[in-house]
Short mmCIF file of N, CA and C in Angstrom, two decimals:
data_model
loop_
_atom_site.label_atom_id
_atom_site.label_comp_id
_atom_site.label_asym_id
_atom_site.label_seq_id
_atom_site.Cartn_x
_atom_site.Cartn_y
_atom_site.Cartn_z
N MET A 1 -10.19 28.40 -67.73
CA MET A 1 -9.16 28.18 -66.75
C MET A 1 -9.16 29.31 -65.76
N ALA A 2 -8.83 28.91 -64.48
CA ALA A 2 -8.81 29.93 -63.43
C ALA A 2 -7.50 30.69 -63.49
N SER A 3 -7.57 31.92 -63.10
CA SER A 3 -6.35 32.73 -63.12
C SER A 3 -5.43 32.32 -61.99
N PRO A 4 -4.12 32.51 -62.15
CA PRO A 4 -3.16 32.14 -61.11
C PRO A 4 -3.45 32.84 -59.80
N ARG A 5 -4.05 34.02 -59.88
CA ARG A 5 -4.34 34.77 -58.67
C ARG A 5 -5.40 34.05 -57.84
N LEU A 6 -6.41 33.48 -58.40
CA LEU A 6 -7.47 32.78 -57.70
C LEU A 6 -6.96 31.47 -57.11
N ARG A 7 -6.12 30.81 -57.86
CA ARG A 7 -5.57 29.56 -57.33
C ARG A 7 -4.78 29.82 -56.05
N GLY A 8 -4.01 30.83 -55.96
CA GLY A 8 -3.23 31.18 -54.78
C GLY A 8 -4.13 31.54 -53.61
N CYS A 9 -5.22 32.22 -53.83
CA CYS A 9 -6.16 32.60 -52.76
C CYS A 9 -6.80 31.37 -52.15
N GLY A 10 -7.12 30.42 -53.00
CA GLY A 10 -7.75 29.19 -52.49
C GLY A 10 -6.82 28.42 -51.57
N VAL A 11 -5.57 28.36 -51.92
CA VAL A 11 -4.58 27.65 -51.11
C VAL A 11 -4.38 28.37 -49.78
N HIS A 12 -4.29 29.70 -49.84
CA HIS A 12 -4.11 30.47 -48.62
C HIS A 12 -5.35 30.36 -47.71
N ALA A 13 -6.49 30.41 -48.29
CA ALA A 13 -7.72 30.30 -47.51
C ALA A 13 -7.82 28.92 -46.88
N LEU A 14 -7.44 27.91 -47.64
CA LEU A 14 -7.46 26.55 -47.11
C LEU A 14 -6.47 26.41 -45.97
N LEU A 15 -5.29 26.98 -46.07
CA LEU A 15 -4.30 26.93 -45.00
C LEU A 15 -4.80 27.64 -43.74
N VAL A 16 -5.42 28.80 -43.92
CA VAL A 16 -5.96 29.55 -42.77
C VAL A 16 -7.06 28.75 -42.11
N LEU A 17 -7.94 28.15 -42.92
CA LEU A 17 -9.02 27.33 -42.37
C LEU A 17 -8.47 26.14 -41.60
N LEU A 18 -7.46 25.48 -42.14
CA LEU A 18 -6.83 24.34 -41.44
C LEU A 18 -6.17 24.77 -40.13
N LEU A 19 -5.52 25.90 -40.11
CA LEU A 19 -4.90 26.41 -38.88
C LEU A 19 -5.96 26.71 -37.83
N LEU A 20 -7.07 27.31 -38.22
CA LEU A 20 -8.15 27.60 -37.27
C LEU A 20 -8.73 26.31 -36.70
N LEU A 21 -8.96 25.33 -37.55
CA LEU A 21 -9.46 24.04 -37.07
C LEU A 21 -8.48 23.39 -36.11
N LEU A 22 -7.21 23.45 -36.45
CA LEU A 22 -6.18 22.87 -35.59
C LEU A 22 -6.17 23.55 -34.22
N LEU A 23 -6.28 24.85 -34.19
CA LEU A 23 -6.31 25.58 -32.91
C LEU A 23 -7.54 25.23 -32.09
N LEU A 24 -8.66 25.04 -32.76
CA LEU A 24 -9.89 24.68 -32.04
C LEU A 24 -9.83 23.26 -31.48
N LEU A 25 -9.15 22.38 -32.17
CA LEU A 25 -9.08 20.98 -31.74
C LEU A 25 -8.01 20.75 -30.68
N LEU A 26 -7.02 21.59 -30.62
CA LEU A 26 -5.97 21.43 -29.60
C LEU A 26 -6.54 21.73 -28.22
N PRO A 27 -6.14 20.97 -27.21
CA PRO A 27 -6.62 21.28 -25.86
C PRO A 27 -6.09 22.63 -25.41
N LEU A 28 -6.90 23.28 -24.61
CA LEU A 28 -6.48 24.59 -24.10
C LEU A 28 -5.33 24.40 -23.13
N ARG A 29 -4.34 25.20 -23.28
CA ARG A 29 -3.19 25.14 -22.38
C ARG A 29 -3.36 26.19 -21.31
N VAL A 30 -2.97 25.83 -20.09
CA VAL A 30 -3.06 26.75 -18.97
C VAL A 30 -1.78 27.56 -18.94
N SER A 31 -1.92 28.84 -18.87
CA SER A 31 -0.72 29.66 -18.75
C SER A 31 -0.16 29.50 -17.35
N SER A 32 1.11 29.70 -17.20
CA SER A 32 1.77 29.47 -15.92
C SER A 32 1.25 30.39 -14.82
N GLY A 33 0.62 31.50 -15.17
CA GLY A 33 0.15 32.44 -14.16
C GLY A 33 -1.30 32.23 -13.76
N THR A 34 -1.98 31.20 -14.27
CA THR A 34 -3.38 30.97 -13.94
C THR A 34 -3.49 30.46 -12.52
N THR A 35 -4.34 31.11 -11.73
CA THR A 35 -4.54 30.71 -10.33
C THR A 35 -6.02 30.66 -10.00
N CYS A 36 -6.32 30.01 -8.90
CA CYS A 36 -7.70 29.90 -8.42
C CYS A 36 -8.01 31.07 -7.49
N PRO A 37 -9.29 31.44 -7.41
CA PRO A 37 -9.69 32.46 -6.43
C PRO A 37 -9.72 31.85 -5.03
N THR A 38 -10.16 32.60 -4.06
CA THR A 38 -10.28 32.08 -2.69
C THR A 38 -11.32 30.96 -2.67
N PRO A 39 -11.04 29.83 -2.00
CA PRO A 39 -12.01 28.73 -1.95
C PRO A 39 -13.28 29.15 -1.20
N ILE A 40 -14.38 28.45 -1.50
CA ILE A 40 -15.64 28.76 -0.82
C ILE A 40 -15.52 28.35 0.65
N SER A 41 -16.33 28.97 1.49
CA SER A 41 -16.28 28.63 2.90
C SER A 41 -17.18 27.43 3.17
N VAL A 42 -16.78 26.64 4.15
CA VAL A 42 -17.54 25.48 4.61
C VAL A 42 -17.91 25.73 6.06
N GLU A 43 -19.17 25.45 6.40
CA GLU A 43 -19.65 25.73 7.74
C GLU A 43 -18.84 24.95 8.78
N HIS A 44 -18.40 25.64 9.81
CA HIS A 44 -17.64 25.09 10.94
C HIS A 44 -16.27 24.55 10.53
N ALA A 45 -15.72 25.10 9.43
CA ALA A 45 -14.40 24.66 8.98
C ALA A 45 -13.63 25.86 8.46
N GLU A 46 -12.32 25.69 8.40
CA GLU A 46 -11.47 26.73 7.82
C GLU A 46 -10.45 26.07 6.91
N ILE A 47 -9.88 26.89 6.04
CA ILE A 47 -8.86 26.39 5.12
C ILE A 47 -7.75 27.43 5.04
N ARG A 48 -6.53 26.95 5.05
CA ARG A 48 -5.37 27.83 4.88
C ARG A 48 -4.69 27.41 3.59
N VAL A 49 -4.89 28.20 2.55
CA VAL A 49 -4.37 27.87 1.23
C VAL A 49 -2.89 28.24 1.16
N LYS A 50 -2.08 27.27 0.76
CA LYS A 50 -0.65 27.51 0.59
C LYS A 50 -0.31 27.78 -0.86
N ASN A 51 -1.13 27.25 -1.78
CA ASN A 51 -0.82 27.37 -3.20
C ASN A 51 -2.12 27.52 -3.99
N TYR A 52 -2.25 28.59 -4.73
CA TYR A 52 -3.45 28.87 -5.51
C TYR A 52 -3.32 28.42 -6.97
N SER A 53 -2.23 27.77 -7.34
CA SER A 53 -2.01 27.41 -8.75
C SER A 53 -2.86 26.19 -9.13
N VAL A 54 -3.07 26.05 -10.45
CA VAL A 54 -3.85 24.94 -10.98
C VAL A 54 -3.19 23.62 -10.60
N ASN A 55 -4.01 22.64 -10.26
CA ASN A 55 -3.62 21.28 -9.83
C ASN A 55 -3.13 21.22 -8.38
N SER A 56 -3.16 22.34 -7.66
CA SER A 56 -2.77 22.27 -6.25
C SER A 56 -3.96 21.72 -5.45
N ARG A 57 -3.65 21.07 -4.34
CA ARG A 57 -4.67 20.48 -3.47
C ARG A 57 -4.54 21.08 -2.08
N GLU A 58 -5.67 21.34 -1.47
CA GLU A 58 -5.70 21.89 -0.12
C GLU A 58 -6.75 21.14 0.69
N ARG A 59 -6.64 21.24 2.02
CA ARG A 59 -7.59 20.54 2.90
C ARG A 59 -8.23 21.52 3.88
N TYR A 60 -9.52 21.34 4.09
CA TYR A 60 -10.25 22.08 5.11
C TYR A 60 -10.00 21.39 6.45
N VAL A 61 -10.12 22.15 7.54
CA VAL A 61 -9.98 21.61 8.89
C VAL A 61 -11.20 22.03 9.68
N CYS A 62 -11.87 21.06 10.31
CA CYS A 62 -13.04 21.38 11.14
C CYS A 62 -12.59 22.19 12.35
N ASN A 63 -13.43 23.14 12.75
CA ASN A 63 -13.12 23.98 13.91
C ASN A 63 -13.14 23.15 15.20
N SER A 64 -12.59 23.73 16.25
CA SER A 64 -12.56 23.08 17.56
C SER A 64 -13.99 22.80 18.00
N GLY A 65 -14.22 21.60 18.52
CA GLY A 65 -15.56 21.21 18.96
C GLY A 65 -16.36 20.53 17.86
N PHE A 66 -15.76 20.43 16.66
CA PHE A 66 -16.42 19.77 15.53
C PHE A 66 -15.49 18.72 14.95
N LYS A 67 -16.07 17.74 14.28
CA LYS A 67 -15.27 16.71 13.62
C LYS A 67 -15.86 16.43 12.25
N ARG A 68 -15.05 15.85 11.37
CA ARG A 68 -15.50 15.52 10.02
C ARG A 68 -16.52 14.40 10.08
N LYS A 69 -17.63 14.58 9.40
CA LYS A 69 -18.64 13.53 9.32
C LYS A 69 -18.09 12.42 8.44
N ALA A 70 -18.27 11.17 8.86
CA ALA A 70 -17.79 10.02 8.10
C ALA A 70 -18.37 10.06 6.68
N GLY A 71 -17.54 9.74 5.71
CA GLY A 71 -17.99 9.71 4.32
C GLY A 71 -17.82 11.03 3.59
N THR A 72 -17.38 12.07 4.29
CA THR A 72 -17.14 13.35 3.62
C THR A 72 -15.63 13.58 3.54
N SER A 73 -15.24 14.49 2.66
CA SER A 73 -13.82 14.71 2.42
C SER A 73 -13.42 16.15 2.71
N THR A 74 -12.22 16.32 3.21
CA THR A 74 -11.69 17.65 3.50
C THR A 74 -10.95 18.22 2.30
N LEU A 75 -10.82 17.46 1.22
CA LEU A 75 -9.99 17.83 0.08
C LEU A 75 -10.71 18.73 -0.92
N THR A 76 -9.99 19.71 -1.45
CA THR A 76 -10.43 20.51 -2.59
C THR A 76 -9.23 20.70 -3.50
N GLU A 77 -9.48 20.85 -4.80
CA GLU A 77 -8.39 20.96 -5.76
C GLU A 77 -8.66 22.11 -6.73
N CYS A 78 -7.61 22.82 -7.07
CA CYS A 78 -7.71 23.90 -8.05
C CYS A 78 -7.65 23.27 -9.44
N VAL A 79 -8.74 23.41 -10.21
CA VAL A 79 -8.81 22.80 -11.53
C VAL A 79 -9.14 23.87 -12.58
N MET A 80 -8.91 23.51 -13.83
CA MET A 80 -9.15 24.42 -14.95
C MET A 80 -10.46 24.04 -15.63
N ASN A 81 -11.35 25.01 -15.84
CA ASN A 81 -12.57 24.79 -16.60
C ASN A 81 -12.22 25.05 -18.07
N LYS A 82 -12.24 23.99 -18.88
CA LYS A 82 -11.81 24.11 -20.28
C LYS A 82 -12.79 24.94 -21.11
N ASN A 83 -14.07 24.96 -20.71
CA ASN A 83 -15.06 25.72 -21.47
C ASN A 83 -14.86 27.23 -21.31
N THR A 84 -14.59 27.64 -20.07
CA THR A 84 -14.46 29.08 -19.80
C THR A 84 -13.01 29.52 -19.69
N ASN A 85 -12.10 28.54 -19.68
CA ASN A 85 -10.67 28.81 -19.55
C ASN A 85 -10.37 29.58 -18.26
N THR A 86 -11.07 29.19 -17.17
CA THR A 86 -10.82 29.81 -15.86
C THR A 86 -10.55 28.72 -14.83
N ALA A 87 -9.81 29.08 -13.82
CA ALA A 87 -9.49 28.14 -12.75
C ALA A 87 -10.49 28.31 -11.61
N HIS A 88 -10.82 27.19 -10.94
CA HIS A 88 -11.73 27.22 -9.79
C HIS A 88 -11.44 26.03 -8.88
N TRP A 89 -11.89 26.12 -7.65
CA TRP A 89 -11.73 25.03 -6.68
C TRP A 89 -12.88 24.04 -6.84
N THR A 90 -12.59 22.75 -6.69
CA THR A 90 -13.66 21.76 -6.70
C THR A 90 -14.54 21.98 -5.48
N THR A 91 -15.82 21.61 -5.62
CA THR A 91 -16.77 21.82 -4.52
C THR A 91 -16.54 20.76 -3.45
N PRO A 92 -16.20 21.17 -2.24
CA PRO A 92 -15.96 20.18 -1.17
C PRO A 92 -17.30 19.62 -0.68
N ASN A 93 -17.28 18.34 -0.27
CA ASN A 93 -18.50 17.76 0.31
C ASN A 93 -18.37 17.61 1.82
N LEU A 94 -17.44 18.35 2.40
CA LEU A 94 -17.16 18.25 3.83
C LEU A 94 -18.35 18.70 4.67
N LYS A 95 -18.65 17.93 5.69
CA LYS A 95 -19.64 18.30 6.71
C LYS A 95 -18.94 18.17 8.06
N CYS A 96 -18.90 19.27 8.81
CA CYS A 96 -18.32 19.24 10.15
C CYS A 96 -19.47 19.16 11.15
N ILE A 97 -19.45 18.13 11.98
CA ILE A 97 -20.53 17.93 12.95
C ILE A 97 -20.01 18.17 14.35
N LYS A 98 -20.90 18.64 15.22
CA LYS A 98 -20.55 18.97 16.60
C LYS A 98 -20.20 17.69 17.36
N ILE A 99 -19.14 17.76 18.11
CA ILE A 99 -18.74 16.64 18.95
C ILE A 99 -19.62 16.65 20.19
N SER A 100 -20.23 15.52 20.49
CA SER A 100 -21.10 15.43 21.66
C SER A 100 -20.24 15.51 22.92
N PRO A 101 -20.54 16.45 23.84
CA PRO A 101 -19.73 16.55 25.07
C PRO A 101 -19.81 15.27 25.90
N HIS A 102 -20.98 14.63 25.91
CA HIS A 102 -21.14 13.40 26.68
C HIS A 102 -20.22 12.30 26.13
N THR A 103 -20.21 12.14 24.83
CA THR A 103 -19.37 11.12 24.19
C THR A 103 -17.90 11.42 24.44
N SER A 104 -17.52 12.68 24.36
CA SER A 104 -16.13 13.06 24.55
C SER A 104 -15.68 12.73 25.97
N LYS A 105 -16.51 13.08 26.97
CA LYS A 105 -16.14 12.80 28.37
C LYS A 105 -16.10 11.31 28.62
N MET A 106 -17.07 10.55 28.05
CA MET A 106 -17.09 9.11 28.24
C MET A 106 -15.83 8.49 27.68
N THR A 107 -15.40 8.94 26.52
CA THR A 107 -14.19 8.40 25.90
C THR A 107 -12.99 8.65 26.79
N LYS A 108 -12.90 9.87 27.37
CA LYS A 108 -11.78 10.20 28.25
C LYS A 108 -11.79 9.33 29.49
N VAL A 109 -12.98 9.08 30.06
CA VAL A 109 -13.09 8.25 31.26
C VAL A 109 -12.68 6.83 30.95
N VAL A 110 -13.16 6.28 29.82
CA VAL A 110 -12.82 4.92 29.45
C VAL A 110 -11.32 4.79 29.21
N ILE A 111 -10.74 5.75 28.52
CA ILE A 111 -9.31 5.70 28.25
C ILE A 111 -8.53 5.84 29.55
N SER A 112 -8.93 6.77 30.43
CA SER A 112 -8.23 6.96 31.70
C SER A 112 -8.31 5.70 32.55
N THR A 113 -9.49 5.09 32.63
CA THR A 113 -9.66 3.87 33.42
C THR A 113 -8.82 2.74 32.84
N SER A 114 -8.80 2.62 31.54
CA SER A 114 -8.02 1.56 30.90
C SER A 114 -6.54 1.73 31.18
N VAL A 115 -6.06 2.95 31.06
CA VAL A 115 -4.65 3.23 31.33
C VAL A 115 -4.32 2.92 32.78
N LEU A 116 -5.21 3.29 33.70
CA LEU A 116 -4.99 3.03 35.12
C LEU A 116 -4.94 1.53 35.40
N LEU A 117 -5.88 0.77 34.83
CA LEU A 117 -5.90 -0.68 35.05
C LEU A 117 -4.67 -1.35 34.47
N VAL A 118 -4.25 -0.93 33.31
CA VAL A 118 -3.04 -1.50 32.72
C VAL A 118 -1.83 -1.18 33.59
N GLY A 119 -1.77 0.05 34.09
CA GLY A 119 -0.66 0.45 34.96
C GLY A 119 -0.63 -0.36 36.25
N VAL A 120 -1.79 -0.52 36.89
CA VAL A 120 -1.87 -1.30 38.14
C VAL A 120 -1.50 -2.75 37.86
N GLY A 121 -2.02 -3.31 36.76
CA GLY A 121 -1.70 -4.69 36.40
C GLY A 121 -0.21 -4.87 36.20
N PHE A 122 0.43 -3.91 35.55
CA PHE A 122 1.87 -3.99 35.33
C PHE A 122 2.61 -3.98 36.66
N VAL A 123 2.21 -3.12 37.58
CA VAL A 123 2.88 -3.04 38.88
C VAL A 123 2.73 -4.35 39.64
N VAL A 124 1.54 -4.94 39.62
CA VAL A 124 1.31 -6.21 40.33
C VAL A 124 2.17 -7.32 39.74
N VAL A 125 2.20 -7.41 38.43
CA VAL A 125 3.02 -8.45 37.78
C VAL A 125 4.49 -8.22 38.09
N PHE A 126 4.94 -6.98 38.06
CA PHE A 126 6.33 -6.68 38.35
C PHE A 126 6.68 -7.06 39.80
N LEU A 127 5.81 -6.71 40.73
CA LEU A 127 6.08 -7.04 42.14
C LEU A 127 6.12 -8.56 42.35
N ALA A 128 5.20 -9.29 41.74
CA ALA A 128 5.20 -10.75 41.87
C ALA A 128 6.50 -11.33 41.32
N TRP A 129 6.92 -10.85 40.16
CA TRP A 129 8.17 -11.32 39.57
C TRP A 129 9.35 -10.99 40.48
N PHE A 130 9.38 -9.77 41.01
CA PHE A 130 10.49 -9.33 41.83
C PHE A 130 10.58 -10.17 43.11
N ILE A 131 9.46 -10.44 43.75
CA ILE A 131 9.47 -11.25 44.99
C ILE A 131 9.96 -12.65 44.69
N ARG A 132 9.46 -13.24 43.62
CA ARG A 132 9.89 -14.60 43.26
C ARG A 132 11.38 -14.61 42.92
N TRP A 133 11.83 -13.59 42.21
CA TRP A 133 13.24 -13.50 41.85
C TRP A 133 14.12 -13.39 43.08
N ARG A 134 13.70 -12.59 44.05
CA ARG A 134 14.48 -12.41 45.30
C ARG A 134 14.53 -13.73 46.07
N GLN A 135 13.45 -14.49 46.05
CA GLN A 135 13.44 -15.76 46.79
C GLN A 135 14.36 -16.78 46.14
N THR A 136 14.39 -16.80 44.83
CA THR A 136 15.21 -17.81 44.15
C THR A 136 16.66 -17.38 44.03
N SER A 137 16.96 -16.12 44.13
CA SER A 137 18.34 -15.67 43.96
C SER A 137 19.15 -15.78 45.25
N GLN A 138 18.49 -15.86 46.40
CA GLN A 138 19.22 -15.98 47.65
C GLN A 138 19.43 -17.47 47.96
N PRO A 139 20.64 -17.84 48.41
CA PRO A 139 20.88 -19.26 48.73
C PRO A 139 20.04 -19.65 49.95
N ARG A 140 19.66 -20.90 49.96
CA ARG A 140 18.90 -21.41 51.10
C ARG A 140 19.73 -21.26 52.37
N GLY A 141 19.07 -21.03 53.47
CA GLY A 141 19.78 -20.84 54.72
C GLY A 141 20.52 -22.11 55.12
N VAL A 142 21.79 -22.02 55.37
CA VAL A 142 22.59 -23.15 55.81
C VAL A 142 22.81 -22.97 57.30
N GLU A 143 22.42 -24.01 58.03
CA GLU A 143 22.56 -23.89 59.49
C GLU A 143 24.03 -24.11 59.86
N VAL A 144 24.53 -23.21 60.62
CA VAL A 144 25.91 -23.29 61.08
C VAL A 144 25.86 -23.49 62.59
N GLU A 145 26.58 -24.50 63.05
CA GLU A 145 26.61 -24.75 64.48
C GLU A 145 27.54 -23.76 65.15
N THR A 146 27.09 -23.24 66.24
CA THR A 146 27.93 -22.30 66.97
C THR A 146 28.90 -23.09 67.83
N MET A 147 29.92 -22.48 68.24
CA MET A 147 30.96 -23.14 69.05
C MET A 147 30.41 -23.55 70.42
N GLU A 148 29.44 -22.81 70.92
CA GLU A 148 28.93 -23.14 72.23
C GLU A 148 28.12 -24.43 72.20
N ALA A 149 27.55 -24.74 71.09
CA ALA A 149 26.72 -25.93 71.00
C ALA A 149 27.54 -27.20 70.80
N VAL A 150 28.79 -27.09 70.41
CA VAL A 150 29.61 -28.27 70.15
C VAL A 150 30.43 -28.54 71.41
N PRO A 151 30.29 -29.75 72.01
CA PRO A 151 31.10 -30.06 73.20
C PRO A 151 32.57 -30.20 72.82
N MET A 152 33.39 -29.73 73.70
CA MET A 152 34.81 -29.79 73.42
C MET A 152 35.37 -31.08 74.00
N THR A 153 36.08 -31.75 73.21
CA THR A 153 36.75 -32.97 73.68
C THR A 153 38.23 -32.78 73.47
N VAL A 154 38.95 -33.34 74.40
CA VAL A 154 40.38 -33.25 74.29
C VAL A 154 40.87 -34.57 73.74
N ARG A 155 41.64 -34.47 72.81
CA ARG A 155 42.15 -35.67 72.17
C ARG A 155 43.64 -35.77 72.48
N THR A 156 43.97 -36.88 72.86
CA THR A 156 45.40 -37.11 73.09
C THR A 156 45.98 -37.69 71.83
N SER A 157 47.19 -37.98 71.87
CA SER A 157 47.82 -38.49 70.66
C SER A 157 47.17 -39.81 70.26
N SER A 158 47.24 -40.16 69.05
CA SER A 158 46.59 -41.34 68.55
C SER A 158 47.31 -42.64 68.94
N ASN A 159 48.55 -42.59 69.43
CA ASN A 159 49.30 -43.78 69.82
C ASN A 159 48.85 -44.31 71.17
N VAL A 160 48.31 -43.47 72.01
CA VAL A 160 47.95 -43.86 73.37
C VAL A 160 46.51 -44.37 73.32
N GLU A 161 46.33 -45.56 73.88
CA GLU A 161 44.99 -46.13 73.90
C GLU A 161 44.28 -45.69 75.13
N ASP A 162 43.02 -45.49 74.97
CA ASP A 162 42.20 -45.08 76.10
C ASP A 162 41.84 -46.34 76.86
N THR A 163 42.36 -46.46 78.09
CA THR A 163 42.15 -47.66 78.86
C THR A 163 40.97 -47.51 79.80
N GLY A 164 40.52 -46.38 79.95
CA GLY A 164 39.36 -46.14 80.77
C GLY A 164 39.70 -46.18 82.24
N ALA A 165 40.94 -46.26 82.64
CA ALA A 165 41.26 -46.35 84.03
C ALA A 165 41.65 -45.06 84.62
#
């Protein structure tokens, strides 16, 4: 038979082993003070980080004269690496491409011309409506005979017959 002392050691060792396994199997918890370092730089873009804490999201902005290439994202997120227990920013796939000066000027010309044509069209329609409204709102001219055009006749009382003599 085993001594009582050995039986107690086995139970304690088993409890310690179970606690270690439990700690290894539990997901790593992020402490409230864990933050990300400065995000990596992206060519022709800048980022102004407001929050460096885990799970925060930030956006890059392309510099003046550049625009985001279609299909790329300005988003990056502060995430926790469970293997190393460190926080880092996700790798952005943003590509900022130069805006073609020719395309930019053409767009401005097309927009300016469109706005001008719409404005002129509006003025023409408004004037046509206003002229028609003025014509229909005024009463038709009623001819009034002047006193000079009406011959004056003297009428005597209705009892006296005109004998023509």
